[in-house]
Amino acid sequence: MGFRQAGLFLLLAASAFAQDELWTPKPGPRPQLNGPTIYGARPGHPFLYRIPCTGERPLRFSASNLPASLKLDAETGIISGTTPSAPATLRITFKAQNRHGRDSRLFRLVVGDKLALTPPMGWNHWYTHYDRVTDRTLRNAADAMAASGMADHGYQYVSIDDCWMVKPGSTDPELNGPARDSAGRQLTNRRFPDMQALTSYIHAKGLKAGIYTSPGPLTCAGFEGAWQHEELDARTYAEWGFDLLKYDWCGYRKIDNTPTDEARQKPYRLMGGILKRQPRDIVLNLCQYGMNDVWKWGAAVGGQSWRTTGDLGLAKDTRLPGFYSIAFKNAALWEYAAPGAWNDPDYILIGWYGNARGMQQPRKAKLTADEQYSYMSLWSLMASPLFFSGDMEKLDEFTLNVLCNRELIGINQDALGRQARLVRKTENDMVLAKPLEDGGLAVGLFNLGESKAAVEASFGDLGIGGKRKARDPWRYRDLGTVEDKLRAELAPHSVAVFRLSAGR
Ligand code: GLA
């Protein structure tokens, strides 16, 4: 197809962008394996992985080249066991089949030192439940992650944020009491009767459990932190069965607020080292809002991801909704992301979620459909951890349509592990380009303006030449061959994402 035709094709595709509200086609009845094609785990550790797959159940799963220490449940697609004791890269092939057909997919299990070779995906309670969170909230979220299809697209971590601990000085009988036992071991508040039972419940679905604490004596919300109990607390979380720790600076301010790199790194270096010595894989998410250019040293102190900004839920709307200003800061840091080392621009706030300032009950997002598709496109292209933080009990069709697009998630989870380069950012538009493992390029054209506009990126701007096959990942549609440039007519705050094939 020549350029004129290709341009016309793209224009037609782009005009459809404004019309149909649901962009992601529904998954069909045939098995379709999703999820990362590369996965890091440490040797000799417990391993748990639920193979993400859509299609009519019952499905029958199998895997070739699975080591003897790992077992696959053929009905659920859950792999469990222990990773091999020596570093190795295992090239496993997953297969799934049902009465409509079959699918297969490569899964490279890299047994070694690195975790989170692709950005972690999951849900975090903060922006919906705040200090109202209970054991039941987490169980319901795990149920919903499995039942809604999110897990079939790769969402995996069910994470508690702040407020599961005792709150010293609280008058609330559910939250007060001794924060630690006589041996110094941390206690939960009464809303969490049994952490081990909770993680077992989450693990039984093949999902993973995340927890939160602060290096300070108190967390941001005034609950018991890890200060001077770091070793014991990390061990406790490992024994309880947690798979991820968000470590939130907050209360540490009172201990040491010296603005040097060394002082800022100290609590994270300490926890990073402790977590590495635990007998299970625990992903470390640094939360210190981007101080001292954390993206330059977050990985060196043991983190797999680090918040690059303040709280997204507190970001003030300018002309644009708050998530854009967070994205603009995060997008500029593209050179620092790598496998096992991700810039974290905070959670995905769509669907129903609360107002962080007042810790309010969840309300429906005010964002337009275009803005929500732009949000997910930004997070996917920026190789950001994909954590939804809206209400799992009010997941509607639209929210799931934004969250569960296998090709967008495929771009986010691409094994090359690069964040999109910021090609252009003006008042009115933005262009991001993410190199992919197959030699292709994922490109996002964003209209930041208040009126309908054409957004373009020349192949020169994108650093490519020749002819490329283009695909619209949002709609799972081939767009033909393009050359010279990409162009899309976009509604205000809308986006077009293109997946370009490798050059010849
Ligand atoms: C800070 C963090 C948030 C959340 C709250 C909990 O504000 O940045 O993500 O964890 O603390 O109190």
Short mmCIF file of C-alpha atoms and ligand atoms in Angstrom, two decimals:
data_model
loop_
_atom_site.label_atom_id
_atom_site.label_comp_id
_atom_site.label_asym_id
_atom_site.label_seq_id
_atom_site.Cartn_x
_atom_site.Cartn_y
_atom_site.Cartn_z
CA MET A 1 0.00 0.00 0.00
CA GLY A 2 1.41 3.40 -0.95
CA PHE A 3 1.61 6.27 1.47
CA ARG A 4 -1.50 8.07 0.19
CA GLN A 5 -3.59 5.01 0.73
CA ALA A 6 -1.95 4.30 4.04
CA GLY A 7 -2.63 7.87 5.17
CA LEU A 8 -6.27 7.51 4.20
CA PHE A 9 -6.49 4.23 6.02
CA LEU A 10 -5.12 5.76 9.20
CA LEU A 11 -7.47 8.71 8.89
CA LEU A 12 -10.46 6.40 8.63
CA ALA A 13 -9.29 4.36 11.55
CA ALA A 14 -8.72 7.51 13.55
CA SER A 15 -12.19 8.88 12.85
CA ALA A 16 -13.66 5.69 14.23
CA PHE A 17 -11.72 6.50 17.43
CA ALA A 18 -14.18 9.20 18.36
CA GLN A 19 -17.30 7.19 17.71
CA ASP A 20 -17.26 3.80 19.32
CA GLU A 21 -16.91 4.10 23.06
CA LEU A 22 -15.56 0.63 23.75
CA TRP A 23 -12.22 0.27 22.03
CA THR A 24 -11.10 -3.18 23.18
CA PRO A 25 -12.82 -6.05 21.33
CA LYS A 26 -14.30 -8.66 23.63
CA PRO A 27 -12.16 -11.78 24.12
CA GLY A 28 -13.48 -14.68 22.04
CA PRO A 29 -14.25 -18.22 23.19
CA ARG A 30 -10.95 -19.60 21.83
CA PRO A 31 -8.04 -19.80 24.27
CA GLN A 32 -5.77 -16.79 24.11
CA LEU A 33 -2.68 -16.84 26.29
CA ASN A 34 -1.65 -13.48 27.71
CA GLY A 35 0.91 -12.16 30.15
CA PRO A 36 4.65 -11.59 30.02
CA THR A 37 6.96 -13.77 27.94
CA ILE A 38 9.78 -13.30 30.43
CA TYR A 39 9.66 -13.65 34.21
CA GLY A 40 12.35 -13.35 36.87
CA ALA A 41 12.53 -15.47 40.01
CA ARG A 42 15.29 -16.26 42.51
CA PRO A 43 16.72 -19.78 42.81
CA GLY A 44 15.37 -22.25 45.38
CA HIS A 45 12.40 -20.03 46.30
CA PRO A 46 8.67 -20.72 46.39
CA PHE A 47 7.15 -20.03 42.97
CA LEU A 48 3.55 -19.24 42.10
CA TYR A 49 2.19 -18.16 38.72
CA ARG A 50 -1.30 -18.22 37.31
CA ILE A 51 -1.06 -18.45 33.52
CA PRO A 52 -3.13 -15.54 32.19
CA CYS A 53 -5.52 -16.81 29.51
CA THR A 54 -8.89 -15.76 28.13
CA GLY A 55 -11.35 -18.07 26.42
CA GLU A 56 -14.26 -20.19 27.44
CA ARG A 57 -13.66 -22.34 30.53
CA PRO A 58 -13.06 -25.18 31.09
CA LEU A 59 -9.59 -24.75 29.65
CA ARG A 60 -6.90 -27.38 29.76
CA PHE A 61 -3.37 -26.13 30.38
CA SER A 62 -0.04 -27.80 29.75
CA ALA A 63 3.56 -26.65 29.71
CA SER A 64 6.61 -28.08 28.04
CA ASN A 65 10.04 -27.88 29.64
CA LEU A 66 8.72 -27.16 33.10
CA PRO A 67 11.35 -28.16 35.69
CA ALA A 68 10.44 -31.10 37.95
CA SER A 69 10.27 -28.84 41.01
CA LEU A 70 7.32 -26.95 39.50
CA LYS A 71 3.84 -28.38 39.03
CA LEU A 72 1.09 -27.09 36.75
CA ASP A 73 -2.55 -27.59 37.63
CA ALA A 74 -4.04 -28.44 34.22
CA GLU A 75 -7.48 -27.05 35.07
CA THR A 76 -6.62 -23.76 36.75
CA GLY A 77 -3.35 -23.01 34.94
CA ILE A 78 -1.66 -22.31 38.27
CA ILE A 79 2.02 -23.24 38.52
CA SER A 80 3.43 -23.77 41.99
CA GLY A 81 6.46 -25.31 43.62
CA THR A 82 10.07 -24.25 44.06
CA THR A 83 12.36 -22.67 41.48
CA PRO A 84 15.47 -24.65 40.50
CA SER A 85 18.36 -24.17 42.88
CA ALA A 86 20.81 -22.88 40.27
CA PRO A 87 20.51 -19.84 37.98
CA ALA A 88 19.20 -20.75 34.52
CA THR A 89 16.92 -19.45 31.80
CA LEU A 90 14.17 -21.98 31.14
CA ARG A 91 12.33 -21.71 27.86
CA ILE A 92 8.91 -23.01 28.77
CA THR A 93 5.98 -23.17 26.35
CA PHE A 94 2.51 -22.74 27.80
CA LYS A 95 -0.41 -24.35 26.00
CA ALA A 96 -4.11 -23.90 26.56
CA GLN A 97 -6.96 -25.64 24.86
CA ASN A 98 -10.74 -25.83 24.96
CA ARG A 99 -13.50 -27.05 22.67
CA HIS A 100 -12.99 -24.03 20.39
CA GLY A 101 -9.26 -24.31 19.79
CA ARG A 102 -5.80 -23.98 21.26
CA ASP A 103 -3.05 -21.46 21.82
CA SER A 104 0.59 -21.60 22.85
CA ARG A 105 3.03 -19.01 24.18
CA LEU A 106 6.69 -18.83 25.14
CA PHE A 107 7.52 -18.12 28.79
CA ARG A 108 11.17 -17.56 29.64
CA LEU A 109 11.63 -18.19 33.34
CA VAL A 110 14.85 -16.46 34.26
CA VAL A 111 16.03 -18.00 37.51
CA GLY A 112 18.62 -15.58 38.85
CA ASP A 113 18.96 -12.41 40.85
CA LYS A 114 16.39 -10.20 39.17
CA LEU A 115 12.68 -9.86 39.89
CA ALA A 116 9.99 -7.98 37.97
CA LEU A 117 11.59 -8.34 34.55
CA THR A 118 8.37 -6.77 33.28
CA PRO A 119 6.37 -4.12 35.17
CA PRO A 120 4.35 -5.58 38.06
CA MET A 121 0.58 -5.58 37.55
CA GLY A 122 -2.15 -5.67 40.14
CA TRP A 123 -4.43 -3.72 42.41
CA ASN A 124 -3.81 -1.59 45.50
CA HIS A 125 -6.45 -0.68 48.05
CA TRP A 126 -5.41 2.88 48.80
CA TYR A 127 -7.56 5.11 46.61
CA THR A 128 -10.79 3.29 47.33
CA HIS A 129 -10.65 2.08 50.92
CA TYR A 130 -8.02 4.26 52.67
CA ASP A 131 -8.10 3.58 56.45
CA ARG A 132 -11.32 1.60 56.08
CA VAL A 133 -9.47 -1.41 54.65
CA THR A 134 -10.16 -4.86 56.14
CA ASP A 135 -9.25 -8.47 55.49
CA ARG A 136 -12.59 -8.77 53.65
CA THR A 137 -11.68 -5.91 51.27
CA LEU A 138 -8.60 -7.82 50.14
CA ARG A 139 -10.41 -11.13 49.74
CA ASN A 140 -13.14 -9.47 47.71
CA ALA A 141 -10.50 -7.82 45.53
CA ALA A 142 -8.83 -11.17 44.91
CA ASP A 143 -12.20 -12.70 44.02
CA ALA A 144 -12.92 -9.86 41.62
CA MET A 145 -9.47 -10.01 40.04
CA ALA A 146 -10.08 -13.64 39.16
CA ALA A 147 -13.77 -13.34 38.23
CA SER A 148 -13.59 -10.11 36.20
CA GLY A 149 -10.99 -11.38 33.73
CA MET A 150 -8.26 -9.05 35.06
CA ALA A 151 -6.14 -12.03 36.13
CA ASP A 152 -6.62 -13.53 32.66
CA HIS A 153 -4.87 -10.44 31.30
CA GLY A 154 -1.94 -10.60 33.74
CA TYR A 155 -3.06 -8.61 36.80
CA GLN A 156 -1.51 -10.46 39.67
CA TYR A 157 -0.75 -8.57 42.89
CA VAL A 158 -3.52 -7.89 45.39
CA SER A 159 -1.94 -5.24 47.60
CA ILE A 160 -2.71 -3.76 50.98
CA ASP A 161 -1.51 -0.21 51.39
CA ASP A 162 -1.33 1.74 54.64
CA CYS A 163 -3.58 1.14 57.68
CA TRP A 164 -3.43 -2.62 58.32
CA MET A 165 -1.29 -2.10 61.43
CA VAL A 166 -2.09 -0.77 64.86
CA LYS A 167 -2.47 2.99 65.08
CA PRO A 168 -0.72 4.13 68.26
CA GLY A 169 -2.86 6.53 70.27
CA SER A 170 -6.03 5.83 68.29
CA THR A 171 -9.32 5.81 70.18
CA ASP A 172 -10.84 3.40 67.67
CA PRO A 173 -11.04 -0.01 69.37
CA GLU A 174 -10.43 -1.74 66.04
CA LEU A 175 -7.20 0.16 65.46
CA ASN A 176 -5.65 0.68 68.92
CA GLY A 177 -3.80 -1.68 71.27
CA PRO A 178 -0.20 -2.85 71.43
CA ALA A 179 1.58 -2.37 68.10
CA ARG A 180 4.07 -5.21 68.80
CA ASP A 181 4.26 -8.30 70.97
CA SER A 182 6.84 -8.83 73.73
CA ALA A 183 9.37 -10.10 71.17
CA GLY A 184 8.94 -6.93 69.10
CA ARG A 185 7.01 -8.68 66.36
CA GLN A 186 4.54 -6.42 64.61
CA LEU A 187 0.84 -6.96 65.24
CA THR A 188 -2.03 -6.25 62.88
CA ASN A 189 -5.06 -4.22 63.87
CA ARG A 190 -8.33 -6.06 64.53
CA ARG A 191 -9.50 -5.72 60.95
CA PHE A 192 -6.82 -8.23 59.95
CA PRO A 193 -7.30 -11.29 62.15
CA ASP A 194 -4.86 -13.59 60.33
CA MET A 195 -2.41 -12.39 57.69
CA GLN A 196 -1.23 -15.87 56.80
CA ALA A 197 -4.82 -16.97 56.14
CA LEU A 198 -5.29 -13.88 53.99
CA THR A 199 -2.23 -14.50 51.80
CA SER A 200 -3.20 -18.19 51.53
CA TYR A 201 -6.60 -17.13 50.26
CA ILE A 202 -4.98 -14.88 47.63
CA HIS A 203 -2.37 -17.50 46.71
CA ALA A 204 -5.02 -20.21 46.28
CA LYS A 205 -6.25 -18.20 43.28
CA GLY A 206 -2.73 -18.13 41.88
CA LEU A 207 -2.48 -14.43 42.74
CA LYS A 208 0.12 -12.62 44.85
CA ALA A 209 -0.12 -10.48 47.94
CA GLY A 210 1.39 -7.06 48.54
CA ILE A 211 1.96 -5.24 51.84
CA TYR A 212 3.03 -1.76 52.92
CA THR A 213 5.09 -0.15 55.64
CA SER A 214 7.33 2.85 56.28
CA PRO A 215 10.98 3.09 57.30
CA GLY A 216 9.79 5.66 59.86
CA PRO A 217 8.25 5.00 63.29
CA LEU A 218 4.86 5.84 61.79
CA THR A 219 3.36 5.56 58.32
CA CYS A 220 1.82 8.46 56.43
CA ALA A 221 -1.55 7.75 58.02
CA GLY A 222 -0.01 7.49 61.52
CA PHE A 223 0.13 3.68 61.85
CA GLU A 224 3.06 1.62 63.23
CA GLY A 225 6.09 1.68 60.91
CA ALA A 226 9.26 -0.42 60.71
CA TRP A 227 11.78 1.96 62.32
CA GLN A 228 14.34 -0.11 64.26
CA HIS A 229 12.38 -3.31 63.52
CA GLU A 230 13.25 -3.58 59.85
CA GLU A 231 14.80 -7.05 59.96
CA LEU A 232 12.05 -8.61 62.06
CA ASP A 233 9.27 -6.91 60.10
CA ALA A 234 10.61 -8.08 56.75
CA ARG A 235 10.93 -11.61 58.12
CA THR A 236 7.38 -11.40 59.43
CA TYR A 237 6.05 -10.31 56.04
CA ALA A 238 7.94 -13.17 54.38
CA GLU A 239 6.52 -15.64 56.91
CA TRP A 240 3.05 -14.28 56.40
CA GLY A 241 3.53 -14.99 52.69
CA PHE A 242 3.74 -11.54 51.11
CA ASP A 243 5.24 -11.11 47.65
CA LEU A 244 5.65 -7.34 47.40
CA LEU A 245 6.50 -4.51 49.80
CA LYS A 246 5.72 -0.85 49.25
CA TYR A 247 8.12 1.10 51.45
CA ASP A 248 6.80 4.59 52.04
CA TRP A 249 9.25 7.23 53.33
CA CYS A 250 6.73 9.48 55.12
CA GLY A 251 7.36 8.99 58.86
CA TYR A 252 11.12 8.67 58.27
CA ARG A 253 11.17 12.44 57.83
CA LYS A 254 11.26 12.73 61.63
CA ILE A 255 14.27 10.39 61.89
CA ASP A 256 16.47 11.93 59.24
CA ASN A 257 15.44 14.59 56.80
CA THR A 258 18.96 15.40 55.57
CA PRO A 259 18.59 16.05 51.86
CA THR A 260 21.79 14.23 50.79
CA ASP A 261 21.71 11.21 48.50
CA GLU A 262 23.35 9.12 51.18
CA ALA A 263 20.75 9.93 53.84
CA ARG A 264 17.87 9.42 51.43
CA GLN A 265 19.23 6.09 50.25
CA LYS A 266 20.02 4.70 53.69
CA PRO A 267 16.59 3.30 54.74
CA TYR A 268 16.02 1.81 51.28
CA ARG A 269 19.45 0.24 51.08
CA LEU A 270 18.78 -1.34 54.46
CA MET A 271 15.40 -2.80 53.48
CA GLY A 272 16.62 -3.77 49.99
CA GLY A 273 19.38 -5.87 51.54
CA ILE A 274 17.06 -7.47 54.08
CA LEU A 275 14.46 -8.44 51.48
CA LYS A 276 17.12 -10.05 49.30
CA ARG A 277 17.99 -12.37 52.17
CA GLN A 278 14.42 -13.58 52.70
CA PRO A 279 13.61 -17.12 51.60
CA ARG A 280 10.94 -15.89 49.20
CA ASP A 281 10.79 -13.37 46.36
CA ILE A 282 9.53 -10.01 47.60
CA VAL A 283 9.37 -7.19 45.09
CA LEU A 284 10.35 -3.81 46.58
CA ASN A 285 8.47 -0.68 45.54
CA LEU A 286 10.18 2.50 46.76
CA CYS A 287 7.77 5.25 47.65
CA GLN A 288 9.56 8.52 48.41
CA TYR A 289 7.95 10.67 45.72
CA GLY A 290 11.03 11.07 43.51
CA MET A 291 13.39 12.74 46.02
CA ASN A 292 17.09 12.95 45.11
CA ASP A 293 16.49 11.55 41.64
CA VAL A 294 15.54 8.11 42.97
CA TRP A 295 15.43 6.80 39.39
CA LYS A 296 19.24 7.06 39.36
CA TRP A 297 19.77 4.79 42.39
CA GLY A 298 16.52 2.95 43.13
CA ALA A 299 17.71 -0.26 41.50
CA ALA A 300 21.15 -0.13 43.15
CA VAL A 301 19.58 -0.10 46.63
CA GLY A 302 17.42 -3.11 45.84
CA GLY A 303 14.18 -1.64 44.46
CA GLN A 304 12.32 -3.01 41.46
CA SER A 305 10.28 0.17 41.06
CA TRP A 306 10.15 3.66 42.51
CA ARG A 307 7.52 6.33 42.59
CA THR A 308 8.76 9.24 40.53
CA THR A 309 6.23 11.80 41.78
CA GLY A 310 3.91 12.78 44.60
CA ASP A 311 0.53 11.11 44.98
CA LEU A 312 -1.45 10.99 41.76
CA GLY A 313 -4.67 11.20 43.75
CA LEU A 314 -3.52 14.58 45.09
CA ALA A 315 -2.32 15.96 41.75
CA LYS A 316 -4.24 19.13 41.00
CA ASP A 317 -6.08 19.39 37.74
CA THR A 318 -4.64 22.11 35.57
CA ARG A 319 -6.24 22.58 32.20
CA LEU A 320 -5.82 18.81 32.03
CA PRO A 321 -6.80 16.17 34.59
CA GLY A 322 -4.15 15.47 37.26
CA PHE A 323 -2.84 12.20 35.82
CA TYR A 324 -1.36 14.12 32.88
CA SER A 325 1.01 16.22 35.02
CA ILE A 326 2.21 13.02 36.73
CA ALA A 327 2.69 11.38 33.33
CA PHE A 328 4.64 14.35 31.96
CA LYS A 329 7.17 14.14 34.82
CA ASN A 330 7.44 10.38 34.54
CA ALA A 331 7.73 10.38 30.73
CA ALA A 332 10.85 12.56 30.90
CA LEU A 333 12.65 9.83 32.92
CA TRP A 334 12.42 7.23 30.17
CA GLU A 335 16.14 6.52 30.05
CA TYR A 336 16.19 5.15 33.60
CA ALA A 337 13.72 2.28 33.17
CA ALA A 338 15.01 -1.24 32.52
CA PRO A 339 13.95 -4.82 33.25
CA GLY A 340 13.59 -5.09 37.04
CA ALA A 341 13.90 -1.30 37.42
CA TRP A 342 10.73 0.68 36.69
CA ASN A 343 9.62 4.27 37.01
CA ASP A 344 6.34 4.23 38.95
CA PRO A 345 3.94 7.13 38.27
CA ASP A 346 1.41 5.75 40.82
CA TYR A 347 -1.87 3.96 40.33
CA ILE A 348 -4.54 3.88 37.67
CA LEU A 349 -7.49 5.86 38.94
CA ILE A 350 -10.43 5.09 36.71
CA GLY A 351 -13.79 3.51 37.44
CA TRP A 352 -14.91 4.26 41.01
CA TYR A 353 -12.36 5.70 43.43
CA GLY A 354 -12.22 8.12 46.33
CA ASN A 355 -10.68 11.52 46.85
CA ALA A 356 -7.34 11.08 48.62
CA ARG A 357 -7.50 14.49 50.27
CA GLY A 358 -10.66 13.69 52.18
CA MET A 359 -10.18 9.90 52.04
CA GLN A 360 -13.71 9.85 50.71
CA GLN A 361 -15.97 7.03 49.62
CA PRO A 362 -15.48 6.10 45.98
CA ARG A 363 -17.25 8.00 43.21
CA LYS A 364 -17.34 7.48 39.49
CA ALA A 365 -14.33 8.93 37.69
CA LYS A 366 -14.96 12.30 36.09
CA LEU A 367 -12.55 11.50 33.26
CA THR A 368 -13.94 11.22 29.75
CA ALA A 369 -13.66 7.94 27.86
CA ASP A 370 -10.87 9.44 25.72
CA GLU A 371 -8.97 10.51 28.83
CA GLN A 372 -9.21 7.04 30.33
CA TYR A 373 -7.93 5.40 27.16
CA SER A 374 -5.15 8.01 27.10
CA TYR A 375 -4.29 7.21 30.73
CA MET A 376 -3.93 3.48 30.02
CA SER A 377 -1.98 4.23 26.83
CA LEU A 378 0.46 6.44 28.76
CA TRP A 379 1.03 3.86 31.49
CA SER A 380 1.48 1.10 28.92
CA LEU A 381 3.95 3.03 26.78
CA MET A 382 5.86 4.24 29.86
CA ALA A 383 6.35 0.61 31.00
CA SER A 384 4.79 1.66 34.29
CA PRO A 385 3.68 -0.81 36.91
CA LEU A 386 -0.01 -1.32 36.14
CA PHE A 387 -1.86 -1.09 39.43
CA PHE A 388 -5.52 -0.30 39.37
CA SER A 389 -6.64 1.39 42.60
CA GLY A 390 -10.35 1.82 41.95
CA ASP A 391 -13.17 -0.20 43.46
CA MET A 392 -12.89 -3.87 42.55
CA GLU A 393 -16.49 -4.40 43.60
CA LYS A 394 -17.76 -1.83 41.09
CA LEU A 395 -15.87 -2.90 37.98
CA ASP A 396 -18.07 -1.92 35.06
CA GLU A 397 -17.75 -2.91 31.43
CA PHE A 398 -16.08 0.34 30.43
CA THR A 399 -13.43 0.23 33.18
CA LEU A 400 -12.56 -3.35 32.30
CA ASN A 401 -12.42 -2.42 28.64
CA VAL A 402 -9.74 0.16 29.44
CA LEU A 403 -7.81 -2.08 31.84
CA CYS A 404 -7.95 -5.34 29.92
CA ASN A 405 -6.63 -4.85 26.41
CA ARG A 406 -4.20 -7.66 25.68
CA GLU A 407 -2.19 -5.80 23.07
CA LEU A 408 -1.77 -2.62 25.10
CA ILE A 409 -0.74 -4.72 28.07
CA GLY A 410 1.56 -6.61 25.68
CA ILE A 411 3.31 -3.32 24.93
CA ASN A 412 3.63 -2.57 28.66
CA GLN A 413 4.94 -6.07 29.39
CA ASP A 414 7.24 -6.29 26.37
CA ALA A 415 10.34 -8.30 27.24
CA LEU A 416 12.81 -5.67 25.99
CA GLY A 417 11.77 -3.66 29.03
CA ARG A 418 12.21 -0.16 27.66
CA GLN A 419 10.14 2.85 28.58
CA ALA A 420 8.88 4.91 25.65
CA ARG A 421 11.16 7.71 24.55
CA LEU A 422 9.60 11.14 24.86
CA VAL A 423 9.67 12.19 21.22
CA ARG A 424 7.71 15.42 21.57
CA LYS A 425 5.72 17.32 24.15
CA THR A 426 4.07 20.65 23.41
CA GLU A 427 1.05 22.45 24.87
CA ASN A 428 -1.16 20.65 22.40
CA ASP A 429 0.27 17.24 21.78
CA MET A 430 2.68 14.56 22.88
CA VAL A 431 4.38 11.67 21.10
CA LEU A 432 5.87 8.63 22.83
CA ALA A 433 7.74 5.77 21.11
CA LYS A 434 8.57 2.47 22.83
CA PRO A 435 11.02 0.04 21.20
CA LEU A 436 9.87 -3.57 21.35
CA GLU A 437 11.68 -6.89 21.57
CA ASP A 438 10.64 -7.94 18.03
CA GLY A 439 12.32 -4.84 16.57
CA GLY A 440 9.00 -3.05 16.30
CA LEU A 441 7.99 0.27 17.78
CA ALA A 442 4.87 1.22 19.73
CA VAL A 443 3.93 4.84 19.17
CA GLY A 444 1.39 6.96 21.03
CA LEU A 445 0.02 10.20 19.55
CA PHE A 446 -1.78 12.23 22.22
CA ASN A 447 -4.02 15.21 21.63
CA LEU A 448 -3.59 17.40 24.73
CA GLY A 449 -5.64 20.24 23.28
CA GLU A 450 -9.23 21.26 23.81
CA SER A 451 -10.35 20.80 20.23
CA LYS A 452 -10.21 18.12 17.62
CA ALA A 453 -6.78 18.06 15.98
CA ALA A 454 -4.47 16.06 13.78
CA VAL A 455 -1.39 14.78 15.60
CA GLU A 456 1.55 13.64 13.51
CA ALA A 457 4.93 12.06 14.01
CA SER A 458 7.35 11.79 11.11
CA PHE A 459 9.45 8.67 10.74
CA GLY A 460 12.42 10.99 11.18
CA ASP A 461 11.10 12.07 14.60
CA LEU A 462 10.56 8.44 15.46
CA GLY A 463 14.09 7.53 14.36
CA ILE A 464 12.94 5.00 11.79
CA GLY A 465 12.86 4.74 8.03
CA GLY A 466 11.43 2.59 5.25
CA LYS A 467 7.99 1.08 5.28
CA ARG A 468 6.35 -0.45 8.29
CA LYS A 469 3.24 -2.48 8.87
CA ALA A 470 0.98 -0.70 11.31
CA ARG A 471 -1.49 -2.12 13.74
CA ASP A 472 -4.01 -0.49 16.05
CA PRO A 473 -3.46 -2.40 19.31
CA TRP A 474 -6.50 -0.90 21.03
CA ARG A 475 -8.83 -2.36 18.40
CA TYR A 476 -6.73 -5.41 17.43
CA ARG A 477 -6.80 -4.18 13.84
CA ASP A 478 -4.19 -4.19 11.09
CA LEU A 479 -3.90 -0.82 9.38
CA GLY A 480 -1.78 -1.72 6.36
CA THR A 481 1.64 -0.33 5.43
CA VAL A 482 2.83 3.13 6.41
CA GLU A 483 5.80 5.22 5.45
CA ASP A 484 7.08 8.74 6.15
CA LYS A 485 4.78 9.53 9.06
CA LEU A 486 1.97 8.60 11.37
CA ARG A 487 -1.04 10.83 11.60
CA ALA A 488 -4.33 10.69 13.45
CA GLU A 489 -7.29 13.03 13.78
CA LEU A 490 -8.03 12.99 17.46
CA ALA A 491 -10.83 14.22 19.67
CA PRO A 492 -9.73 16.45 22.60
CA HIS A 493 -7.59 14.48 25.10
CA SER A 494 -7.75 11.38 22.91
CA VAL A 495 -4.99 9.09 21.74
CA ALA A 496 -3.99 6.84 18.88
CA VAL A 497 -1.55 4.04 19.55
CA PHE A 498 0.23 2.28 16.69
CA ARG A 499 2.31 -0.84 16.78
CA LEU A 500 4.81 -0.71 13.91
CA SER A 501 6.56 -3.80 12.63
CA ALA A 502 10.36 -4.13 12.56
CA GLY A 503 12.11 -2.43 9.63
CA ARG A 504 13.29 -4.56 6.74
C1 GLA B 1 1.55 8.21 50.80
C2 GLA B 1 1.77 7.40 49.53
C3 GLA B 1 0.44 6.88 49.02
C4 GLA B 1 -0.23 6.05 50.10
C5 GLA B 1 -0.36 6.84 51.39
C6 GLA B 1 -0.82 5.99 52.54
O1 GLA B 1 0.83 9.36 50.56
O2 GLA B 1 2.41 8.17 48.55
O3 GLA B 1 0.62 6.12 47.85
O4 GLA B 1 0.54 4.89 50.31
O5 GLA B 1 0.88 7.41 51.76
O6 GLA B 1 -0.89 6.69 53.75
#
